[in-house]
Coordinates of C-alpha atoms and ligand atoms in Angstrom, one line a residue:
M1 CA 11.8 29.5 -24.6
T2 CA 11.1 28.3 -21.1
T3 CA 9.6 24.8 -20.5
L4 CA 7.9 24.3 -17.2
R5 CA 8.6 20.8 -15.7
L6 CA 6.1 19.7 -13.1
V7 CA 7.3 17.3 -10.3
L8 CA 4.6 16.0 -8.0
G9 CA 5.2 14.9 -4.4
D10 CA 5.5 11.2 -5.4
Q11 CA 7.8 11.8 -8.4
L12 CA 10.9 12.6 -6.4
T13 CA 13.4 10.8 -8.7
R14 CA 16.2 12.6 -10.5
D15 CA 15.5 10.6 -13.6
V16 CA 11.7 11.0 -13.6
A17 CA 10.4 11.4 -17.2
A18 CA 9.6 15.1 -17.0
L19 CA 13.1 16.0 -16.0
R20 CA 15.0 13.9 -18.5
D21 CA 15.8 16.4 -21.2
T22 CA 15.9 19.6 -19.1
A23 CA 17.6 22.5 -21.0
D24 CA 19.1 25.8 -19.8
G25 CA 16.3 28.2 -19.0
D26 CA 13.8 25.5 -18.0
V27 CA 12.1 25.8 -14.7
V28 CA 11.1 22.9 -12.4
L29 CA 7.8 23.6 -10.6
M30 CA 7.0 21.9 -7.3
A31 CA 4.0 23.0 -5.4
E32 CA 2.6 22.1 -2.0
V33 CA -1.2 22.5 -2.5
A34 CA -4.2 22.1 -0.4
D35 CA -6.0 19.9 -3.0
E36 CA -3.3 17.3 -2.5
T37 CA -2.8 17.6 1.2
S38 CA -6.5 17.4 1.8
Y39 CA -8.3 15.3 -0.9
V40 CA -8.5 12.8 1.9
K41 CA -7.5 13.5 5.5
H42 CA -4.1 11.8 5.2
H43 CA -2.3 10.6 8.3
K44 CA -0.2 13.5 9.7
Q45 CA 3.0 11.5 9.1
K46 CA 2.2 11.0 5.4
I47 CA 1.8 14.7 4.9
A48 CA 5.0 15.4 6.8
F49 CA 6.8 12.8 4.8
V50 CA 5.7 14.0 1.4
L51 CA 6.2 17.7 2.1
S52 CA 9.6 17.2 3.7
A53 CA 10.8 14.8 0.9
M54 CA 9.6 17.4 -1.6
R55 CA 11.6 20.2 0.1
H56 CA 14.7 18.1 0.3
F57 CA 14.4 17.0 -3.3
A58 CA 14.0 20.6 -4.5
E59 CA 17.3 21.4 -2.7
E60 CA 19.0 18.4 -4.4
L61 CA 17.8 19.6 -7.8
R62 CA 19.1 23.1 -7.1
A63 CA 22.4 21.7 -6.0
D64 CA 22.4 19.9 -9.3
G65 CA 22.2 23.2 -11.2
L66 CA 18.4 23.2 -12.0
T67 CA 16.2 26.1 -11.5
V68 CA 13.4 25.2 -9.1
D69 CA 10.3 27.2 -8.4
Y70 CA 9.1 25.8 -5.1
I71 CA 5.7 26.9 -3.8
K72 CA 5.2 26.3 -0.1
L73 CA 1.8 25.5 1.3
N74 CA 1.5 28.8 3.2
A75 CA 3.0 30.9 0.4
R76 CA 1.1 34.1 -0.5
G77 CA -1.2 33.6 -3.5
N78 CA -1.0 29.8 -3.4
T79 CA -4.1 28.8 -5.3
G80 CA -4.4 25.4 -3.6
S81 CA -4.4 23.3 -6.8
I82 CA -1.7 22.0 -9.2
A83 CA -3.6 23.4 -12.1
G84 CA -3.7 26.8 -10.5
E85 CA 0.0 26.7 -9.7
L86 CA 0.8 25.7 -13.3
Q87 CA -1.2 28.7 -14.5
R88 CA 0.5 31.1 -12.2
A89 CA 4.0 29.7 -13.0
I90 CA 3.4 29.9 -16.8
K91 CA 2.8 33.6 -16.4
R92 CA 5.6 34.2 -13.9
H93 CA 8.2 32.5 -16.2
K94 CA 6.6 33.2 -19.5
A95 CA 6.7 29.5 -20.2
S96 CA 5.9 28.2 -23.7
A97 CA 5.3 24.6 -22.8
V98 CA 4.6 22.3 -19.9
V99 CA 6.0 18.8 -19.3
I100 CA 4.3 16.5 -16.8
T101 CA 5.0 12.9 -15.7
S102 CA 1.8 11.0 -15.7
P103 CA 0.4 11.1 -12.1
G104 CA -0.3 8.0 -10.1
E105 CA -4.0 8.6 -9.5
W106 CA -6.8 8.6 -12.0
R107 CA -8.5 11.8 -10.5
L108 CA -5.3 13.8 -11.2
L109 CA -4.7 12.3 -14.7
S110 CA -8.3 13.2 -15.7
E111 CA -7.7 16.7 -14.4
F112 CA -4.4 17.1 -16.3
R113 CA -5.9 15.7 -19.5
A114 CA -8.5 18.5 -19.3
L115 CA -6.1 21.3 -18.7
H116 CA -6.4 24.4 -20.8
L117 CA -3.3 26.4 -20.0
G118 CA -2.8 28.2 -23.3
V119 CA 0.5 26.4 -24.0
P120 CA 1.2 22.8 -25.1
V121 CA 1.1 20.3 -22.3
E122 CA 3.0 17.1 -22.7
I123 CA 2.1 14.2 -20.3
R124 CA 4.8 11.6 -20.4
E125 CA 4.5 8.0 -19.3
D126 CA 5.8 7.3 -15.8
D127 CA 8.4 4.7 -16.6
R128 CA 9.6 4.1 -13.0
F129 CA 8.0 0.6 -13.2
F130 CA 9.2 -2.7 -14.7
A131 CA 6.0 -3.0 -16.8
S132 CA 4.3 -0.2 -18.7
T133 CA 0.6 0.1 -18.5
A134 CA 0.5 -1.1 -22.2
R135 CA 2.7 -4.1 -21.4
F136 CA 0.3 -5.1 -18.6
A137 CA -2.8 -4.5 -20.8
A138 CA -1.2 -6.8 -23.5
W139 CA -0.7 -9.5 -20.9
A140 CA -4.2 -9.1 -19.5
K141 CA -5.9 -9.2 -22.9
D142 CA -8.3 -12.1 -23.4
R143 CA -7.7 -13.4 -19.9
K144 CA -10.8 -14.0 -17.8
A145 CA -8.9 -14.0 -14.5
L146 CA -5.8 -12.0 -13.9
R147 CA -3.6 -14.2 -11.7
M148 CA -0.6 -12.4 -10.3
E149 CA 1.5 -15.6 -10.3
F150 CA 1.5 -15.9 -14.1
F151 CA 2.2 -12.2 -14.7
Y152 CA 5.1 -12.5 -12.1
R153 CA 6.7 -15.4 -14.0
E154 CA 6.7 -13.4 -17.2
M155 CA 8.3 -10.5 -15.3
R156 CA 11.0 -12.8 -13.9
R157 CA 11.8 -13.9 -17.5
E158 CA 11.7 -10.4 -18.8
T159 CA 14.0 -9.0 -16.1
D160 CA 16.2 -12.1 -15.7
L161 CA 15.8 -11.6 -11.9
L162 CA 16.4 -14.9 -10.0
M163 CA 16.7 -16.8 -13.2
K164 CA 19.1 -19.6 -14.2
G165 CA 18.8 -19.5 -18.0
D166 CA 15.1 -20.1 -18.7
E167 CA 14.5 -21.7 -15.3
P168 CA 13.8 -20.0 -12.0
A169 CA 16.7 -20.1 -9.5
G170 CA 16.4 -23.1 -7.2
G171 CA 13.9 -24.8 -9.6
Q172 CA 10.7 -23.2 -8.2
W173 CA 9.0 -19.9 -9.1
N174 CA 7.5 -19.4 -5.6
Y175 CA 8.7 -20.4 -2.1
D176 CA 5.6 -19.2 -0.3
S177 CA 5.1 -22.5 1.4
D178 CA 8.4 -21.8 3.4
N179 CA 7.2 -18.4 4.3
R180 CA 4.4 -19.0 6.9
K181 CA 6.2 -19.4 10.2
R182 CA 5.0 -18.0 13.5
L183 CA 7.6 -15.9 15.3
P184 CA 9.3 -18.0 18.0
A185 CA 10.1 -16.1 21.3
S186 CA 13.8 -17.0 20.7
V187 CA 14.1 -14.9 17.5
A188 CA 15.0 -11.3 18.1
V189 CA 13.5 -8.7 15.8
P190 CA 15.9 -6.0 14.5
Q191 CA 15.4 -2.4 15.6
R192 CA 13.7 -0.1 13.1
F193 CA 16.2 2.1 11.2
G194 CA 14.8 5.5 12.2
V195 CA 16.0 8.9 10.9
K196 CA 16.1 12.0 13.2
P197 CA 14.3 14.9 11.7
D198 CA 16.6 17.7 10.5
A199 CA 15.7 21.4 10.3
I200 CA 13.6 21.1 7.2
T201 CA 11.6 18.2 8.6
R202 CA 11.1 20.0 11.9
E203 CA 9.7 23.0 10.0
V204 CA 7.3 20.7 8.1
I205 CA 6.3 18.9 11.3
E206 CA 5.3 22.3 12.8
L207 CA 3.3 23.2 9.7
V208 CA 1.5 19.8 9.8
A209 CA 0.8 20.2 13.5
A210 CA -0.7 23.7 12.9
R211 CA -2.7 22.9 9.8
F212 CA -3.6 19.3 10.0
G213 CA -4.0 18.7 13.8
D214 CA -7.4 17.1 13.3
H215 CA -6.1 14.5 10.9
F216 CA -5.7 10.8 12.0
G217 CA -2.5 9.6 13.6
D218 CA 0.5 10.6 15.7
L219 CA 2.8 13.1 14.1
E220 CA 5.8 12.2 16.3
P221 CA 8.0 10.4 16.8
F222 CA 8.6 11.0 13.1
E223 CA 11.3 8.5 11.9
W224 CA 10.8 8.2 8.1
A225 CA 13.7 9.0 5.8
V226 CA 13.0 12.0 3.6
T227 CA 16.0 11.9 1.3
R228 CA 17.2 9.3 -1.2
A229 CA 20.5 9.0 0.8
D230 CA 18.7 8.1 4.0
A231 CA 16.2 5.9 2.3
L232 CA 19.1 4.0 0.8
R233 CA 20.6 3.7 4.4
A234 CA 17.3 2.4 5.6
F235 CA 17.2 -0.2 2.8
E236 CA 20.8 -1.3 3.4
D237 CA 19.9 -1.8 7.1
F238 CA 17.0 -4.0 5.9
L239 CA 19.3 -6.0 3.7
Q240 CA 21.7 -6.7 6.4
Y241 CA 19.5 -7.3 9.4
A242 CA 16.0 -8.3 8.2
L243 CA 16.1 -9.8 4.7
P244 CA 17.5 -13.2 5.8
N245 CA 14.4 -13.7 7.9
F246 CA 12.0 -11.8 5.7
G247 CA 10.6 -15.0 4.1
A248 CA 10.2 -17.2 7.1
Y249 CA 8.3 -14.6 9.2
Q250 CA 6.6 -12.6 6.3
D251 CA 3.1 -13.6 7.5
A252 CA 3.9 -13.5 11.3
M253 CA 2.4 -11.0 13.7
A254 CA 3.6 -10.2 17.2
A255 CA 2.4 -7.9 19.9
G256 CA 4.4 -4.6 20.1
E257 CA 6.2 -5.4 16.8
P258 CA 5.0 -3.3 13.9
F259 CA 7.9 -3.9 11.5
L260 CA 9.2 -7.4 12.3
F261 CA 11.4 -8.4 9.3
H262 CA 9.6 -6.2 6.8
A263 CA 11.5 -3.5 4.8
A264 CA 9.2 -0.5 5.5
I265 CA 10.3 1.0 2.2
S266 CA 6.9 1.3 0.5
P267 CA 6.7 5.1 1.1
Y268 CA 10.2 5.5 -0.4
L269 CA 9.4 3.3 -3.5
N270 CA 6.1 5.1 -4.0
A271 CA 7.4 8.6 -3.7
G272 CA 10.4 7.9 -5.9
L273 CA 13.3 8.0 -3.3
L274 CA 14.1 4.3 -4.2
T275 CA 13.5 2.6 -7.5
P276 CA 11.9 -0.9 -7.7
R277 CA 14.7 -2.1 -9.9
E278 CA 17.6 -1.2 -7.6
V279 CA 16.0 -2.8 -4.6
C280 CA 15.2 -6.0 -6.5
V281 CA 18.8 -6.2 -7.9
A282 CA 20.3 -5.5 -4.5
A283 CA 18.1 -8.3 -2.9
E284 CA 19.1 -10.7 -5.6
R285 CA 22.8 -9.9 -4.9
E286 CA 22.2 -11.0 -1.2
Y287 CA 21.1 -14.4 -2.5
I288 CA 23.9 -14.7 -5.1
E289 CA 26.5 -13.8 -2.5
R290 CA 24.8 -16.2 0.0
R291 CA 23.9 -13.7 2.6
A292 CA 20.2 -14.4 2.4
P293 CA 18.3 -17.6 1.6
L294 CA 16.3 -18.0 -1.6
N295 CA 12.9 -18.2 0.1
A296 CA 13.5 -14.7 1.6
V297 CA 14.9 -13.1 -1.5
E298 CA 12.3 -14.6 -3.9
G299 CA 9.5 -13.6 -1.4
F300 CA 10.8 -10.0 -1.3
I301 CA 11.3 -9.7 -5.1
R302 CA 7.8 -11.2 -5.7
Q303 CA 6.2 -8.4 -3.7
I304 CA 7.8 -5.8 -5.8
L305 CA 8.3 -7.3 -9.3
G306 CA 5.0 -9.3 -8.9
W307 CA 2.4 -7.7 -6.7
R308 CA 3.4 -4.1 -6.9
E309 CA 3.6 -4.1 -10.7
Y310 CA 0.5 -6.2 -11.0
V311 CA -1.8 -4.1 -8.8
R312 CA -0.7 -1.0 -10.8
G313 CA -1.5 -2.8 -14.0
V314 CA -5.0 -3.7 -12.7
Y315 CA -5.6 -0.1 -11.5
W316 CA -4.9 1.5 -14.9
L317 CA -6.7 -1.3 -16.8
K318 CA -9.9 -1.1 -14.8
M319 CA -10.2 2.5 -13.6
P320 CA -12.4 4.5 -13.2
D321 CA -15.1 1.7 -12.8
Y322 CA -12.9 -0.3 -10.5
A323 CA -13.5 2.2 -7.6
Q324 CA -17.2 1.5 -7.8
T325 CA -17.1 -2.3 -7.5
N326 CA -19.0 -4.0 -4.7
A327 CA -19.6 -7.5 -5.8
L328 CA -20.7 -8.7 -2.4
Q329 CA -23.0 -5.7 -2.0
A330 CA -21.5 -4.8 1.4
K331 CA -23.3 -1.8 3.0
R332 CA -22.3 -1.4 6.6
D333 CA -20.7 1.8 7.8
L334 CA -17.1 1.6 9.0
P335 CA -17.0 1.1 12.7
W336 CA -15.5 4.0 14.7
L337 CA -12.9 1.7 16.2
Y338 CA -10.9 1.9 12.9
W339 CA -10.2 5.5 13.9
S340 CA -10.1 5.2 17.7
G341 CA -8.4 1.8 18.0
E342 CA -10.6 1.2 21.0
T343 CA -11.6 -2.4 20.9
D344 CA -11.1 -5.5 23.0
M345 CA -10.0 -7.4 20.0
H346 CA -6.3 -7.5 20.6
C347 CA -5.3 -8.1 17.0
M348 CA -7.4 -5.1 15.8
A349 CA -6.1 -2.9 18.6
E350 CA -2.5 -3.8 17.7
A351 CA -2.9 -3.2 13.9
I352 CA -4.8 0.1 14.3
G353 CA -2.4 1.2 17.1
H354 CA 0.7 0.5 14.8
T355 CA -1.1 2.4 12.1
R356 CA -1.8 5.4 14.3
R357 CA 1.7 5.5 15.7
H358 CA 3.7 4.8 12.5
A359 CA 1.4 5.4 9.5
Y360 CA 2.4 1.8 8.9
S361 CA 1.3 -1.7 9.5
H362 CA 2.6 -4.7 7.6
H363 CA 0.8 -6.6 4.9
I364 CA -0.7 -9.4 7.0
Q365 CA -2.1 -6.9 9.5
R366 CA -3.7 -5.0 6.6
L367 CA -5.0 -8.1 4.9
M368 CA -5.8 -10.6 7.6
V369 CA -6.8 -8.3 10.5
T370 CA -8.2 -5.0 9.5
G371 CA -9.1 -6.1 6.0
N372 CA -10.5 -9.5 7.1
F373 CA -12.6 -7.8 9.7
A374 CA -14.1 -5.3 7.2
L375 CA -14.8 -8.1 4.7
L376 CA -16.5 -10.4 7.3
A377 CA -18.5 -7.5 8.7
G378 CA -19.7 -6.4 5.2
I379 CA -18.4 -2.8 5.4
D380 CA -19.0 -0.7 2.3
P381 CA -15.8 -1.0 0.2
K382 CA -15.8 2.7 -0.5
Q383 CA -15.4 3.4 3.2
V384 CA -12.8 0.7 3.6
A385 CA -10.8 2.1 0.6
E386 CA -11.0 5.6 2.0
W387 CA -9.7 4.4 5.4
Y388 CA -6.7 2.7 3.8
L389 CA -6.0 5.7 1.6
V390 CA -6.0 7.9 4.7
V391 CA -4.0 6.0 7.2
Y392 CA -0.8 4.8 5.6
A393 CA 2.3 6.8 4.6
D394 CA 2.6 4.6 1.4
A395 CA -1.0 5.1 0.3
Y396 CA -1.7 6.2 -3.3
E397 CA -4.8 5.1 -5.0
W398 CA -3.0 3.1 -7.8
V399 CA -1.6 0.7 -5.2
E400 CA -4.2 1.0 -2.4
L401 CA -7.4 0.5 -4.4
P402 CA -6.6 -2.9 -6.0
N403 CA -5.3 -4.1 -2.7
V404 CA -8.6 -3.1 -1.0
Q405 CA -11.2 -3.7 -3.7
G406 CA -9.5 -6.8 -5.2
M407 CA -7.3 -8.5 -2.7
S408 CA -8.9 -7.7 0.6
Q409 CA -12.6 -7.0 0.0
F410 CA -13.4 -9.3 -3.0
A411 CA -15.4 -6.3 -4.3
D412 CA -14.3 -7.0 -7.8
G413 CA -15.9 -10.4 -7.7
G414 CA -12.7 -12.3 -8.0
L415 CA -10.8 -10.5 -10.8
L416 CA -7.7 -10.3 -8.6
A417 CA -8.1 -13.0 -6.0
S418 CA -9.3 -16.5 -6.7
K419 CA -11.1 -16.5 -3.3
P420 CA -11.8 -14.0 -0.6
Y421 CA -9.1 -13.6 2.1
A422 CA -11.6 -14.4 4.8
S423 CA -10.7 -16.3 7.9
S424 CA -11.8 -17.1 11.4
G425 CA -9.7 -16.3 14.5
A426 CA -7.8 -19.6 14.0
Y427 CA -5.6 -18.0 11.3
I428 CA -4.6 -15.0 13.5
D429 CA -3.9 -17.4 16.4
R430 CA -1.7 -19.6 14.1
M431 CA 0.3 -16.6 12.9
S432 CA 0.6 -14.5 16.1
N433 CA 1.0 -14.4 19.9
L434 CA -2.0 -12.0 20.1
C435 CA -4.9 -14.3 21.1
G436 CA -3.3 -15.4 24.4
S437 CA -3.7 -11.9 25.8
C438 CA -7.1 -11.1 24.2
R439 CA -10.3 -10.7 26.2
Y440 CA -11.9 -13.0 23.7
E441 CA -11.2 -16.7 23.4
V442 CA -10.1 -17.8 20.0
K443 CA -11.3 -21.4 20.4
V444 CA -14.8 -20.3 21.4
K445 CA -17.2 -20.1 18.5
S446 CA -20.2 -18.3 19.9
G447 CA -21.4 -16.6 23.1
P448 CA -20.0 -13.6 24.9
K449 CA -16.4 -14.9 25.1
A450 CA -16.3 -16.0 21.5
C451 CA -13.6 -14.5 19.2
P452 CA -15.7 -12.2 17.0
F453 CA -13.7 -13.4 13.9
N454 CA -15.3 -16.8 14.5
F455 CA -19.0 -16.0 14.3
L456 CA -18.4 -13.2 11.8
Y457 CA -16.7 -15.8 9.5
W458 CA -19.6 -18.2 9.4
A459 CA -22.1 -15.4 9.1
F460 CA -20.1 -14.0 6.2
L461 CA -20.2 -17.4 4.4
I462 CA -24.0 -17.8 5.1
R463 CA -24.7 -14.2 3.9
N464 CA -22.6 -14.6 0.7
A465 CA -23.4 -18.2 -0.2
R466 CA -25.0 -17.2 -3.5
H467 CA -21.7 -15.5 -4.6
L468 CA -19.2 -17.9 -3.1
Q469 CA -20.4 -21.4 -2.7
G470 CA -19.8 -22.3 -6.3
N471 CA -16.1 -21.3 -5.9
P472 CA -14.1 -24.6 -5.8
R473 CA -11.6 -23.0 -3.4
M474 CA -14.5 -22.4 -0.9
A475 CA -15.8 -25.9 -1.1
M476 CA -14.5 -27.0 2.3
P477 CA -16.2 -24.4 4.5
Y478 CA -19.4 -24.7 2.5
R479 CA -19.3 -28.5 3.0
T480 CA -19.2 -27.8 6.7
L481 CA -22.1 -25.3 6.4
A482 CA -24.2 -27.9 4.5
G483 CA -24.3 -29.9 7.8
W484 CA -25.9 -27.0 9.7
D485 CA -29.6 -26.7 10.0
D486 CA -31.4 -23.4 9.4
A487 CA -31.9 -22.7 13.1
R488 CA -28.1 -22.9 13.6
K489 CA -27.4 -20.6 10.7
A490 CA -30.0 -18.1 11.9
A491 CA -28.5 -18.1 15.4
I492 CA -25.0 -17.4 14.1
T493 CA -26.2 -14.7 11.8
A494 CA -28.2 -13.0 14.6
E495 CA -25.1 -13.2 16.9
A496 CA -22.9 -11.5 14.2
D497 CA -25.6 -8.9 13.5
A498 CA -26.0 -8.0 17.1
F499 CA -22.2 -7.7 17.6
L500 CA -21.9 -5.4 14.5
D501 CA -25.0 -3.4 15.3
G502 CA -23.4 -2.7 18.7
L503 CA -20.3 -1.1 17.2
P504 CA -20.6 2.7 17.1
T505 CA -19.9 4.2 13.7
R506 CA -19.1 7.8 14.8
Ligands
LIG1 P1 7.5 -5.5 2.6 O1 6.7 -6.6 3.3 O2 8.8 -5.3 3.1 O3 7.5 -5.7 1.1 C1 8.4 -5.1 0.2 C2 7.7 -4.2 -0.8 O4 6.8 -5.0 -1.6 C3 6.8 -3.1 -0.2 O5 7.5 -2.0 0.2 C4 5.9 -2.8 -1.4 O6 6.4 -1.9 -2.3 C5 5.8 -4.2 -2.1 N1 4.5 -4.8 -1.8 C6 4.3 -5.8 -0.9 N2 3.0 -6.3 -1.0 C7 2.4 -5.5 -2.0 C8 1.1 -5.4 -2.5 N3 0.1 -6.3 -2.1 N4 0.8 -4.5 -3.4 C9 1.8 -3.7 -3.8 N5 3.1 -3.7 -3.4 C10 3.4 -4.6 -2.5 N6 1.0 -0.9 -0.4 C11 1.3 0.4 -0.7 O7 2.5 0.6 -1.1 N7 0.4 1.4 -0.6 C12 -0.9 1.1 -0.2 O8 -1.7 2.1 -0.1 C13 -1.2 -0.2 0.2 N8 -2.5 -0.5 0.7 C14 -2.8 -1.8 1.0 C15 -4.1 -2.1 1.4 C16 -4.4 -3.3 1.8 C17 -5.8 -3.7 2.2 C18 -3.5 -4.4 1.7 C19 -3.8 -5.8 2.0 C20 -2.2 -4.1 1.3 C21 -1.8 -2.8 0.9 N9 -0.5 -2.5 0.4 C22 -0.2 -1.2 0.1 C23 0.5 -3.6 0.2 C24 1.4 -3.9 1.4 O9 0.7 -4.1 2.5 C25 2.4 -2.8 1.6 O10 3.1 -2.5 0.4 C26 3.5 -3.2 2.6 O11 2.9 -3.5 3.8 C27 4.5 -2.1 2.8 O12 5.4 -2.4 3.9 P2 6.9 -2.9 3.6 O13 7.6 -1.8 2.8 O14 7.4 -3.2 4.9 O15 6.7 -4.2 2.7
LIG2 C1 0.3 13.0 -1.1 C2 0.7 14.4 -1.5 C3 0.5 15.4 -0.6 C4 0.1 15.1 0.8 N1 0.8 16.7 -0.9 C5 1.3 17.0 -2.1 C6 1.5 18.3 -2.5 O1 1.3 19.3 -1.7 N2 2.0 18.5 -3.7 C7 2.2 17.5 -4.6 O2 2.7 17.8 -5.7 N3 1.9 16.3 -4.3 C8 1.5 16.0 -3.1 N4 1.2 14.7 -2.8 C9 1.3 13.6 -3.8 C10 0.1 13.7 -4.8 O3 -1.1 13.5 -4.0 C11 0.3 12.5 -5.8 O4 1.2 13.0 -6.7 C12 -1.0 12.2 -6.5 O5 -1.9 11.6 -5.6 C13 -0.8 11.2 -7.6 O6 -0.2 10.0 -7.2
LIG3 FE1 -8.2 -11.3 17.5 FE2 -9.9 -13.2 18.1 FE3 -7.4 -13.6 18.6 FE4 -8.7 -11.8 20.0 S1 -9.0 -14.0 20.0 S2 -6.7 -11.5 19.1 S3 -10.1 -11.0 18.5 S4 -8.3 -13.4 16.6

């Protein structure tokens, strides 16, 4: 009696549900398949990261005594799909049952639920999260708006992370107001912890170069960890050198600094090399042992225990309809500069350049630069979501989509965010050193020298007044707009349209 146990490329955890009760004679199936490498044209580094991490994980399982049937992308007879590889493997091993850990994306779960393999298929819950999807649904039931902060407080109580009895450590749940500093020139940024590719990674890099050369992004230098051991080293490095300043400079941006004091662990968490619990517990220890301040540790834990869990809850609660949301009826095509990075807007060129070179940019670049621009420009959210799914090494739909549709594009009409994350150039100037060396002038509101974020911001508010002006959190800018006459509104709208119409889309 052989049970086939499927492990997907983002389920690389020894304790993943499908592997938990492995018995003698069982076979672990791991398959590199064209469907997964190509359902969007992933950044080259993302494919290299996932395939190399899969190959290393297979070796670790073998060293642990498990039988692993590993299908490489170029293997003879590879059907190109997970379903096809399951079918072939059932025959090869005369398997009598299949065990799967629920996948992270809706499209694959629907496919797995419809499988007819001729043997029983068990789909187990993916329990590598603090909150199950049922736990989140119970919290969300009967709530009109799903505010992360309230969910987060429940999760703090449930996990006892940063708690002192029933009260939050330090007396406050949230130290965000301490976490909005610009980076002073006197503060040195730690060097990124990079890992040198080994023989397995080199082979994968060659494969990616040969098969996916037309995908977005630089393949090398490739510095991601591809094993749990190296991911732990990278995380330890973050704890020691970056966490103490993580809070203060969490929202800062600086020219030539993609990582600043961020952890750059999202690909590891999402693929299973690190667990959310262990990183939160380790960060909490830094606070308890006084190596990192509370605003930094609380800020870090909130991203994982709060935001990461919350967006996953929203995804599974609202899919598949969530992917179709477009509350602001945004219709423009994505400008080509998102792919080329060629633009005079310094902030956009930096964010897209980091993305191309590292398959990474930090949260504020994603939200307040590339996301903000797409929101103000009225880009079709489907095209925005596809871009974010393509370009980041950490991108999986369960985490990417709520961040795009909900947090960044307000496409869900305010289910996730209480107001759109829309801002003029002033925000970017306040949080970065980018505007000083931009061809545009951040303080100029209109005309050829004006920062495009400025006129786009007002045109966005005018265009979407019917959706947004009743929102109490938008009262201030709409009060300003109320003092504008129609001619002024028409002029700024025309300026924004002319600018956007002039951006090539191919
Ligand atoms: P840090 O700043 O060091 O934070 C630590 C960890 O917190 C991250 O590794 C991540 O696991 C978690 N985290 C932080 N913010 C979020 C968030 N908003 N949602 C979920 N987890 C969060 N994150 C992804 O993992 N995959 C995505 O595809 C993705 N797409 C995004 C798209 C947009 C438009 C936006 C605004 C954000 C997106 N994020 C995504 C969230 C966030 O930007 C990244 O998790 C973060 O930049 C990863 O870098 P880091 O590990 O250095 O994070
Ligand atoms: C992202 C990815 C890639 C690029 N390739 C594979 C693959 O060849 N085989 C595999 O099992 N998984 C891969 N993955 C991860 C899957 O896309 C991921 O499991 C689903 O999107 C569900 O989250
Ligand atoms: Fe970006 Fe405007 Fe600043 Fe230029 S001036 S970097 S476009 S915010």
